[in-house]
């Protein structure tokens, strides 16, 4: 069994609310089990640049409510080179670190898996941390719930303006190639249509739907467009629709980076705590090259290989059908 002498913890890729509760759980579970912990700043960049510090129980006091990540994060391309990995490995060895918890999305896991295959004496455990909710092996990823709530709050405000002015808003939300945020936010805000990367939407059908809303005396309409949608970009889409739907004044809003920060929801605080605790326990029990996730409210351990090759977010067609019915 791989005995952990010292544990490194890092966050990498886009920040996500819930990362801090997760870091707190990792640090305290390790210390509780007499394993010293080192925090790596800025993800893999800090491993290469030797930017790491010893963490104590009090290093993670009062961070449950904080958005972002106290360890900072980065998208580090150098880590994907052999030289970058070798430098990172030597830095870990020099500090006596032989296990890593990496919190992030698929890019983070790809790096972790390659690194651990090259240097199997460093055990790695992944924790799904991304607002996109697109990792196999966990029904929810850290940050998805908070980001969706943030999006809902913003769209509710836009609805006030849309309604007051009889306007049609096209609103773009994040999610990279995943429509998870768009779908959840769309249902929660009563969107008239939701455009997702997982399903192509014929523009004629969209126009028909919006026109029928017009004739049904709707005073406003909201169309949510996931950033990964392939209908040709939100501005072109809005322009094409405006030509046909005359009574509404059409506006475009791109929510952008306001979706990623902010204090984590109760759900993300609990998810972060559970996954951080489970990741350290899994490492102690000898697991490596795996990811801890939550499925049916139970901790599930999945190999990183599987997490990277499968896709979790399967479009729930029944939810989209429901949106069409409820928005008449
Ligand atoms: O993966 C999280 C995410 O916010 C995506 O939804 C989005 O496409 C991307 O990161 C934006 O990345 P950046 O902050 O590097 O521009």
CSV table of C-alpha atoms and ligand atoms in Angstrom, one decimal:
chain,number,residue,atom,x,y,z
A,1,UNK,CA,0.0,0.0,0.0
A,2,UNK,CA,1.2,3.5,-0.9
A,3,UNK,CA,1.8,5.2,2.5
A,4,UNK,CA,1.2,9.0,2.2
A,5,UNK,CA,4.1,10.9,3.8
A,6,UNK,CA,3.0,14.3,2.7
A,7,UNK,CA,0.0,15.6,0.7
A,8,UNK,CA,-0.1,18.4,-1.8
A,9,UNK,CA,-3.4,20.1,-2.7
A,10,UNK,CA,-4.1,22.4,-5.6
A,11,UNK,CA,-6.9,24.0,-7.6
A,12,UNK,CA,-6.5,24.3,-11.4
A,13,UNK,CA,-8.5,25.5,-14.4
A,14,UNK,CA,-11.5,27.9,-13.8
A,15,UNK,CA,-12.3,28.8,-10.2
A,16,UNK,CA,-15.6,27.4,-8.9
A,17,UNK,CA,-17.6,28.2,-5.8
A,18,UNK,CA,-17.1,25.3,-3.4
A,19,UNK,CA,-13.4,25.0,-4.0
A,20,UNK,CA,-12.6,26.7,-0.6
A,21,UNK,CA,-14.8,24.4,1.5
A,22,UNK,CA,-13.2,21.5,-0.4
A,23,UNK,CA,-9.6,22.7,0.3
A,24,UNK,CA,-10.6,23.1,4.0
A,25,UNK,CA,-11.9,19.5,4.1
A,26,UNK,CA,-8.7,18.2,2.4
A,27,UNK,CA,-6.4,20.0,4.8
A,28,UNK,CA,-8.2,19.1,8.0
A,29,UNK,CA,-8.9,15.5,7.0
A,30,UNK,CA,-5.2,15.0,6.3
A,31,UNK,CA,-4.0,16.7,9.5
A,32,UNK,CA,-6.5,14.7,11.5
A,33,UNK,CA,-4.9,11.6,10.0
A,34,UNK,CA,-1.4,12.9,10.9
A,35,UNK,CA,-0.5,13.7,7.2
A,36,UNK,CA,1.3,17.0,6.7
A,37,UNK,CA,-0.2,19.1,3.9
A,38,UNK,CA,1.3,21.5,1.4
A,39,UNK,CA,-0.8,24.0,-0.5
A,40,UNK,CA,0.3,24.5,-4.1
A,41,UNK,CA,-0.4,28.0,-5.5
A,42,UNK,CA,-1.9,28.5,-8.9
A,43,UNK,CA,-2.3,24.9,-9.8
A,44,UNK,CA,0.3,23.1,-11.9
A,45,UNK,CA,2.1,26.4,-12.4
A,46,UNK,CA,3.0,26.5,-8.7
A,47,UNK,CA,4.2,22.9,-8.9
A,48,UNK,CA,6.6,23.9,-11.7
A,49,UNK,CA,7.6,27.2,-10.0
A,50,UNK,CA,7.9,25.6,-6.6
A,51,UNK,CA,5.3,28.0,-5.2
A,52,UNK,CA,4.0,26.0,-2.3
A,53,UNK,CA,3.6,26.4,1.5
A,54,UNK,CA,2.9,24.3,4.5
A,55,UNK,CA,-0.7,24.4,5.6
A,56,UNK,CA,-2.0,24.1,9.1
A,57,UNK,CA,-5.5,23.6,10.6
A,58,UNK,CA,-5.8,27.4,10.9
A,59,UNK,CA,-4.7,28.1,7.3
A,60,UNK,CA,-8.2,27.2,6.3
A,61,UNK,CA,-10.2,29.0,9.0
A,62,UNK,CA,-13.2,31.0,7.9
A,63,UNK,CA,-13.0,30.2,4.2
A,64,UNK,CA,-16.3,28.2,3.9
A,65,UNK,CA,-18.2,31.3,2.7
A,66,UNK,CA,-15.5,32.5,0.2
A,67,UNK,CA,-15.9,32.2,-3.5
A,68,UNK,CA,-12.9,31.6,-5.8
A,69,UNK,CA,-9.9,29.7,-4.4
A,70,UNK,CA,-7.5,30.7,-1.6
A,71,UNK,CA,-4.8,28.6,-3.4
A,72,UNK,CA,-5.4,30.6,-6.6
A,73,UNK,CA,-5.6,28.8,-10.0
A,74,UNK,CA,-4.3,28.9,-13.5
A,75,UNK,CA,-4.5,27.1,-16.8
A,76,UNK,CA,-0.9,26.0,-17.2
A,77,UNK,CA,0.2,24.8,-20.7
A,78,UNK,CA,3.9,24.2,-19.7
A,79,UNK,CA,2.7,21.4,-17.4
A,80,UNK,CA,1.7,19.4,-20.4
A,81,UNK,CA,5.3,19.2,-21.7
A,82,UNK,CA,7.8,16.6,-20.5
A,83,UNK,CA,10.1,19.3,-19.1
A,84,UNK,CA,7.3,20.9,-17.2
A,85,UNK,CA,6.3,17.6,-15.6
A,86,UNK,CA,9.9,16.7,-14.7
A,87,UNK,CA,10.4,20.0,-13.0
A,88,UNK,CA,7.2,19.7,-11.1
A,89,UNK,CA,8.1,16.1,-10.1
A,90,UNK,CA,11.5,17.1,-8.8
A,91,UNK,CA,9.9,19.9,-6.7
A,92,UNK,CA,7.4,17.6,-5.2
A,93,UNK,CA,10.2,15.0,-4.4
A,94,UNK,CA,12.4,17.6,-2.8
A,95,UNK,CA,9.6,18.5,-0.4
A,96,UNK,CA,8.7,14.8,0.3
A,97,UNK,CA,5.3,15.0,-1.3
A,98,UNK,CA,4.0,11.7,-2.5
A,99,UNK,CA,0.3,12.3,-3.0
A,100,UNK,CA,-1.8,15.0,-4.6
A,101,UNK,CA,-5.4,16.1,-4.5
A,102,UNK,CA,-6.2,18.1,-7.6
A,103,UNK,CA,-9.5,20.1,-7.7
A,104,UNK,CA,-10.6,21.1,-11.2
A,105,UNK,CA,-12.2,20.1,-14.5
A,106,UNK,CA,-11.3,17.8,-17.4
A,107,UNK,CA,-8.1,19.8,-18.3
A,108,UNK,CA,-6.9,19.4,-14.7
A,109,UNK,CA,-7.6,15.7,-14.7
A,110,UNK,CA,-5.9,15.1,-18.1
A,111,UNK,CA,-2.7,16.6,-16.6
A,112,UNK,CA,-3.0,14.7,-13.3
A,113,UNK,CA,-3.5,11.4,-15.1
A,114,UNK,CA,-0.5,11.9,-17.5
A,115,UNK,CA,1.6,13.0,-14.5
A,116,UNK,CA,0.8,10.1,-12.3
A,117,UNK,CA,1.3,7.6,-15.2
A,118,UNK,CA,4.7,9.0,-15.8
A,119,UNK,CA,5.5,9.2,-12.0
A,120,UNK,CA,3.5,6.5,-10.3
A,121,UNK,CA,5.2,7.1,-7.0
A,122,UNK,CA,3.0,10.2,-6.7
A,123,UNK,CA,-0.6,9.1,-6.0
A,124,UNK,CA,-3.3,11.4,-7.4
A,125,UNK,CA,-6.9,11.9,-6.5
A,126,UNK,CA,-9.2,14.2,-8.5
A,127,UNK,CA,-12.1,16.2,-7.3
A,128,UNK,CA,-14.6,17.6,-9.9
A,129,UNK,CA,-14.5,21.4,-9.5
A,130,UNK,CA,-16.1,23.3,-12.4
A,131,UNK,CA,-19.3,25.2,-12.9
A,132,UNK,CA,-19.9,23.4,-16.2
A,133,UNK,CA,-21.2,20.1,-14.6
A,134,UNK,CA,-19.6,18.0,-17.4
A,135,UNK,CA,-17.7,15.3,-15.6
A,136,UNK,CA,-18.6,11.7,-15.7
A,137,UNK,CA,-18.7,10.0,-12.3
A,138,UNK,CA,-20.4,12.8,-10.4
A,139,UNK,CA,-24.0,14.0,-10.8
A,140,UNK,CA,-22.9,17.4,-9.7
A,141,UNK,CA,-19.5,19.2,-9.9
A,142,UNK,CA,-18.4,21.8,-7.4
A,143,UNK,CA,-19.7,25.3,-8.4
A,144,UNK,CA,-22.5,24.2,-10.7
A,145,UNK,CA,-25.3,24.9,-8.1
A,146,UNK,CA,-24.0,28.3,-7.1
A,147,UNK,CA,-23.3,29.4,-10.7
A,148,UNK,CA,-26.8,28.3,-11.7
A,149,UNK,CA,-28.3,30.3,-8.8
A,150,UNK,CA,-26.2,33.3,-9.8
A,151,UNK,CA,-27.5,33.0,-13.4
A,152,UNK,CA,-31.1,32.7,-12.2
A,153,UNK,CA,-30.8,35.9,-10.1
A,154,UNK,CA,-29.4,37.8,-13.1
A,155,UNK,CA,-32.1,36.5,-15.5
A,156,UNK,CA,-34.9,37.3,-13.0
A,157,UNK,CA,-33.7,40.9,-13.0
A,158,UNK,CA,-33.5,41.0,-16.8
A,159,UNK,CA,-37.1,39.6,-16.9
A,160,UNK,CA,-38.2,42.7,-15.0
A,161,UNK,CA,-36.8,44.9,-17.8
A,162,UNK,CA,-38.0,42.6,-20.6
A,163,UNK,CA,-41.5,42.7,-19.1
A,164,UNK,CA,-41.6,46.4,-18.6
A,165,UNK,CA,-40.5,47.2,-22.1
A,166,UNK,CA,-42.1,44.3,-24.1
A,167,UNK,CA,-38.7,43.1,-25.0
A,168,UNK,CA,-37.2,39.8,-26.1
A,169,UNK,CA,-33.8,39.0,-24.6
A,170,UNK,CA,-31.2,36.6,-25.8
A,171,UNK,CA,-29.0,35.7,-22.8
A,172,UNK,CA,-25.8,33.8,-23.2
A,173,UNK,CA,-24.6,31.7,-20.2
A,174,UNK,CA,-21.4,29.8,-19.6
A,175,UNK,CA,-20.8,26.0,-19.7
A,176,UNK,CA,-18.2,25.5,-22.4
A,177,UNK,CA,-19.6,22.4,-24.3
A,178,UNK,CA,-22.2,21.7,-21.7
A,179,UNK,CA,-25.7,23.0,-21.6
A,180,UNK,CA,-26.2,22.1,-18.0
A,181,UNK,CA,-26.4,25.7,-16.6
A,182,UNK,CA,-28.6,26.8,-19.5
A,183,UNK,CA,-31.1,24.0,-19.0
A,184,UNK,CA,-31.4,24.4,-15.2
A,185,UNK,CA,-31.5,28.2,-15.4
A,186,UNK,CA,-34.0,28.1,-18.3
A,187,UNK,CA,-36.5,26.0,-16.4
A,188,UNK,CA,-36.1,28.1,-13.2
A,189,UNK,CA,-36.6,31.4,-15.0
A,190,UNK,CA,-39.5,30.3,-17.3
A,191,UNK,CA,-37.4,30.8,-20.5
A,192,UNK,CA,-39.4,30.6,-23.7
A,193,UNK,CA,-36.6,28.7,-25.4
A,194,UNK,CA,-33.2,27.2,-24.4
A,195,UNK,CA,-30.5,26.6,-27.0
A,196,UNK,CA,-28.0,23.9,-26.0
A,197,UNK,CA,-24.9,22.5,-27.6
A,198,UNK,CA,-26.3,19.0,-27.1
A,199,UNK,CA,-29.3,19.6,-29.5
A,200,UNK,CA,-29.5,21.6,-32.7
A,201,UNK,CA,-32.4,24.1,-32.9
A,202,UNK,CA,-33.9,25.0,-36.3
A,203,UNK,CA,-34.1,28.8,-36.4
A,204,UNK,CA,-37.5,28.6,-38.1
A,205,UNK,CA,-38.9,26.6,-35.2
A,206,UNK,CA,-37.5,29.2,-32.8
A,207,UNK,CA,-39.2,32.0,-34.7
A,208,UNK,CA,-42.5,30.1,-34.9
A,209,UNK,CA,-42.4,29.6,-31.1
A,210,UNK,CA,-41.6,33.2,-30.4
A,211,UNK,CA,-44.3,34.4,-32.8
A,212,UNK,CA,-46.9,32.2,-31.1
A,213,UNK,CA,-45.8,33.8,-27.7
A,214,UNK,CA,-46.4,37.2,-29.3
A,215,UNK,CA,-49.9,36.2,-30.5
A,216,UNK,CA,-50.6,34.7,-27.0
A,217,UNK,CA,-50.1,38.2,-25.6
A,218,UNK,CA,-46.8,37.5,-23.9
A,219,UNK,CA,-45.3,40.7,-22.7
A,220,UNK,CA,-41.7,39.5,-22.7
A,221,UNK,CA,-39.6,36.6,-23.8
A,222,UNK,CA,-36.3,35.1,-22.7
A,223,UNK,CA,-34.2,32.8,-24.9
A,224,UNK,CA,-31.2,31.3,-23.1
A,225,UNK,CA,-28.3,30.4,-25.3
A,226,UNK,CA,-25.5,28.2,-23.9
A,227,UNK,CA,-22.1,29.5,-25.0
A,228,UNK,CA,-21.4,26.2,-26.7
A,229,UNK,CA,-24.6,26.3,-28.8
A,230,UNK,CA,-23.9,25.8,-32.5
A,231,UNK,CA,-26.6,27.9,-34.0
A,232,UNK,CA,-24.1,30.5,-35.2
A,233,UNK,CA,-23.5,32.9,-32.3
A,234,UNK,CA,-25.9,34.9,-30.2
A,235,UNK,CA,-25.7,38.2,-32.1
A,236,UNK,CA,-26.4,36.7,-35.6
A,237,UNK,CA,-29.2,34.7,-34.1
A,238,UNK,CA,-30.8,37.7,-32.5
A,239,UNK,CA,-30.5,39.6,-35.8
A,240,UNK,CA,-32.1,36.8,-37.8
A,241,UNK,CA,-35.0,36.6,-35.3
A,242,UNK,CA,-35.6,40.3,-35.2
A,243,UNK,CA,-36.3,40.4,-38.9
A,244,UNK,CA,-39.2,38.0,-38.3
A,245,UNK,CA,-40.5,38.9,-34.9
A,246,UNK,CA,-41.3,42.6,-35.3
A,247,UNK,CA,-43.3,43.5,-32.2
A,248,UNK,CA,-40.5,42.8,-29.7
A,249,UNK,CA,-37.4,44.9,-29.4
A,250,UNK,CA,-34.6,42.4,-29.2
A,251,UNK,CA,-31.6,42.8,-26.8
A,252,UNK,CA,-28.6,40.6,-26.2
A,253,UNK,CA,-26.9,40.0,-22.8
A,254,UNK,CA,-23.8,37.9,-22.3
A,255,UNK,CA,-23.5,37.2,-18.6
A,256,UNK,CA,-19.8,36.3,-18.8
A,257,UNK,CA,-17.6,36.0,-15.7
A,258,UNK,CA,-20.1,37.2,-13.2
A,259,UNK,CA,-21.3,33.6,-13.2
A,260,UNK,CA,-18.2,32.0,-11.7
A,261,UNK,CA,-17.5,33.9,-8.5
A,262,UNK,CA,-19.5,34.4,-5.3
A,263,UNK,CA,-20.1,32.8,-2.0
A,264,UNK,CA,-20.8,29.1,-2.4
A,265,UNK,CA,-24.4,27.8,-1.9
A,266,UNK,CA,-25.2,25.4,1.0
A,267,UNK,CA,-25.2,22.6,-1.6
A,268,UNK,CA,-21.6,23.5,-2.8
A,269,UNK,CA,-20.3,23.9,0.7
A,270,UNK,CA,-21.5,20.5,1.6
A,271,UNK,CA,-20.4,18.9,-1.7
A,272,UNK,CA,-17.0,20.4,-1.3
A,273,UNK,CA,-16.7,19.2,2.3
A,274,UNK,CA,-17.8,15.7,1.4
A,275,UNK,CA,-15.6,15.4,-1.6
A,276,UNK,CA,-12.5,16.8,0.1
A,277,UNK,CA,-12.9,14.4,3.0
A,278,UNK,CA,-13.6,11.4,0.7
A,279,UNK,CA,-10.5,12.2,-1.5
A,280,UNK,CA,-8.1,12.1,1.4
A,281,UNK,CA,-9.7,8.9,2.8
A,282,UNK,CA,-9.5,7.3,-0.6
A,283,UNK,CA,-5.8,8.2,-0.9
A,284,UNK,CA,-5.2,6.7,2.6
A,285,UNK,CA,-6.9,3.6,1.5
A,286,UNK,CA,-4.5,3.2,-1.4
A,287,UNK,CA,-6.4,4.6,-4.4
A,288,UNK,CA,-4.7,6.6,-7.0
A,289,UNK,CA,-5.5,7.9,-10.5
A,290,UNK,CA,-9.1,8.2,-9.5
A,291,UNK,CA,-11.8,10.8,-8.9
A,292,UNK,CA,-14.2,11.1,-6.1
A,293,UNK,CA,-17.8,12.2,-7.0
A,294,UNK,CA,-21.3,12.1,-5.7
A,295,UNK,CA,-23.9,9.9,-7.3
A,296,UNK,CA,-27.4,9.3,-5.8
A,297,UNK,CA,-26.1,11.1,-2.7
A,298,UNK,CA,-23.3,8.6,-2.2
A,299,UNK,CA,-19.6,9.0,-2.7
A,300,UNK,CA,-18.4,7.2,-5.8
A,301,UNK,CA,-14.9,6.6,-6.9
A,302,UNK,CA,-14.3,6.5,-10.6
A,303,UNK,CA,-11.0,6.1,-12.5
A,304,UNK,CA,-9.7,9.3,-14.1
A,305,UNK,CA,-9.5,7.4,-17.3
A,306,UNK,CA,-13.2,6.7,-17.3
A,307,UNK,CA,-14.1,10.2,-16.0
A,308,UNK,CA,-12.3,11.7,-19.0
A,309,UNK,CA,-13.7,9.4,-21.7
A,310,UNK,CA,-17.3,9.4,-20.7
A,311,UNK,CA,-19.8,12.3,-20.6
A,312,UNK,CA,-22.0,12.8,-17.6
A,313,UNK,CA,-24.4,15.4,-18.8
A,314,UNK,CA,-26.9,13.6,-20.9
A,315,UNK,CA,-29.6,15.9,-22.2
A,316,UNK,CA,-32.8,15.3,-20.5
A,317,UNK,CA,-35.2,15.5,-23.4
A,318,UNK,CA,-38.2,15.3,-21.1
A,319,UNK,CA,-37.1,18.6,-19.4
A,320,UNK,CA,-36.9,20.4,-22.8
A,321,UNK,CA,-40.3,19.1,-23.7
A,322,UNK,CA,-41.6,20.4,-20.4
A,323,UNK,CA,-40.1,23.9,-21.1
A,324,UNK,CA,-42.1,24.0,-24.4
A,325,UNK,CA,-45.3,23.1,-22.6
A,326,UNK,CA,-44.8,25.4,-19.6
A,327,UNK,CA,-43.8,28.5,-21.6
A,328,UNK,CA,-47.0,28.7,-23.8
B,1,LIG,O1,-14.9,25.9,-17.3
B,1,LIG,C1,-15.4,26.9,-16.7
B,1,LIG,C2,-15.7,28.1,-17.6
B,1,LIG,O2,-16.2,29.2,-16.9
B,1,LIG,C3,-16.5,27.8,-18.9
B,1,LIG,O3,-17.9,27.8,-18.6
B,1,LIG,C4,-16.0,28.9,-19.8
B,1,LIG,O4,-16.2,28.5,-21.1
B,1,LIG,C5,-14.5,29.0,-19.4
B,1,LIG,O5,-14.4,28.5,-18.1
B,1,LIG,C6,-14.0,30.4,-19.5
B,1,LIG,O6,-12.7,30.4,-19.2
B,1,LIG,P1,-11.8,31.6,-18.9
B,1,LIG,O7,-12.2,32.2,-17.5
B,1,LIG,O8,-10.4,31.1,-18.9
B,1,LIG,O9,-12.0,32.6,-20.0
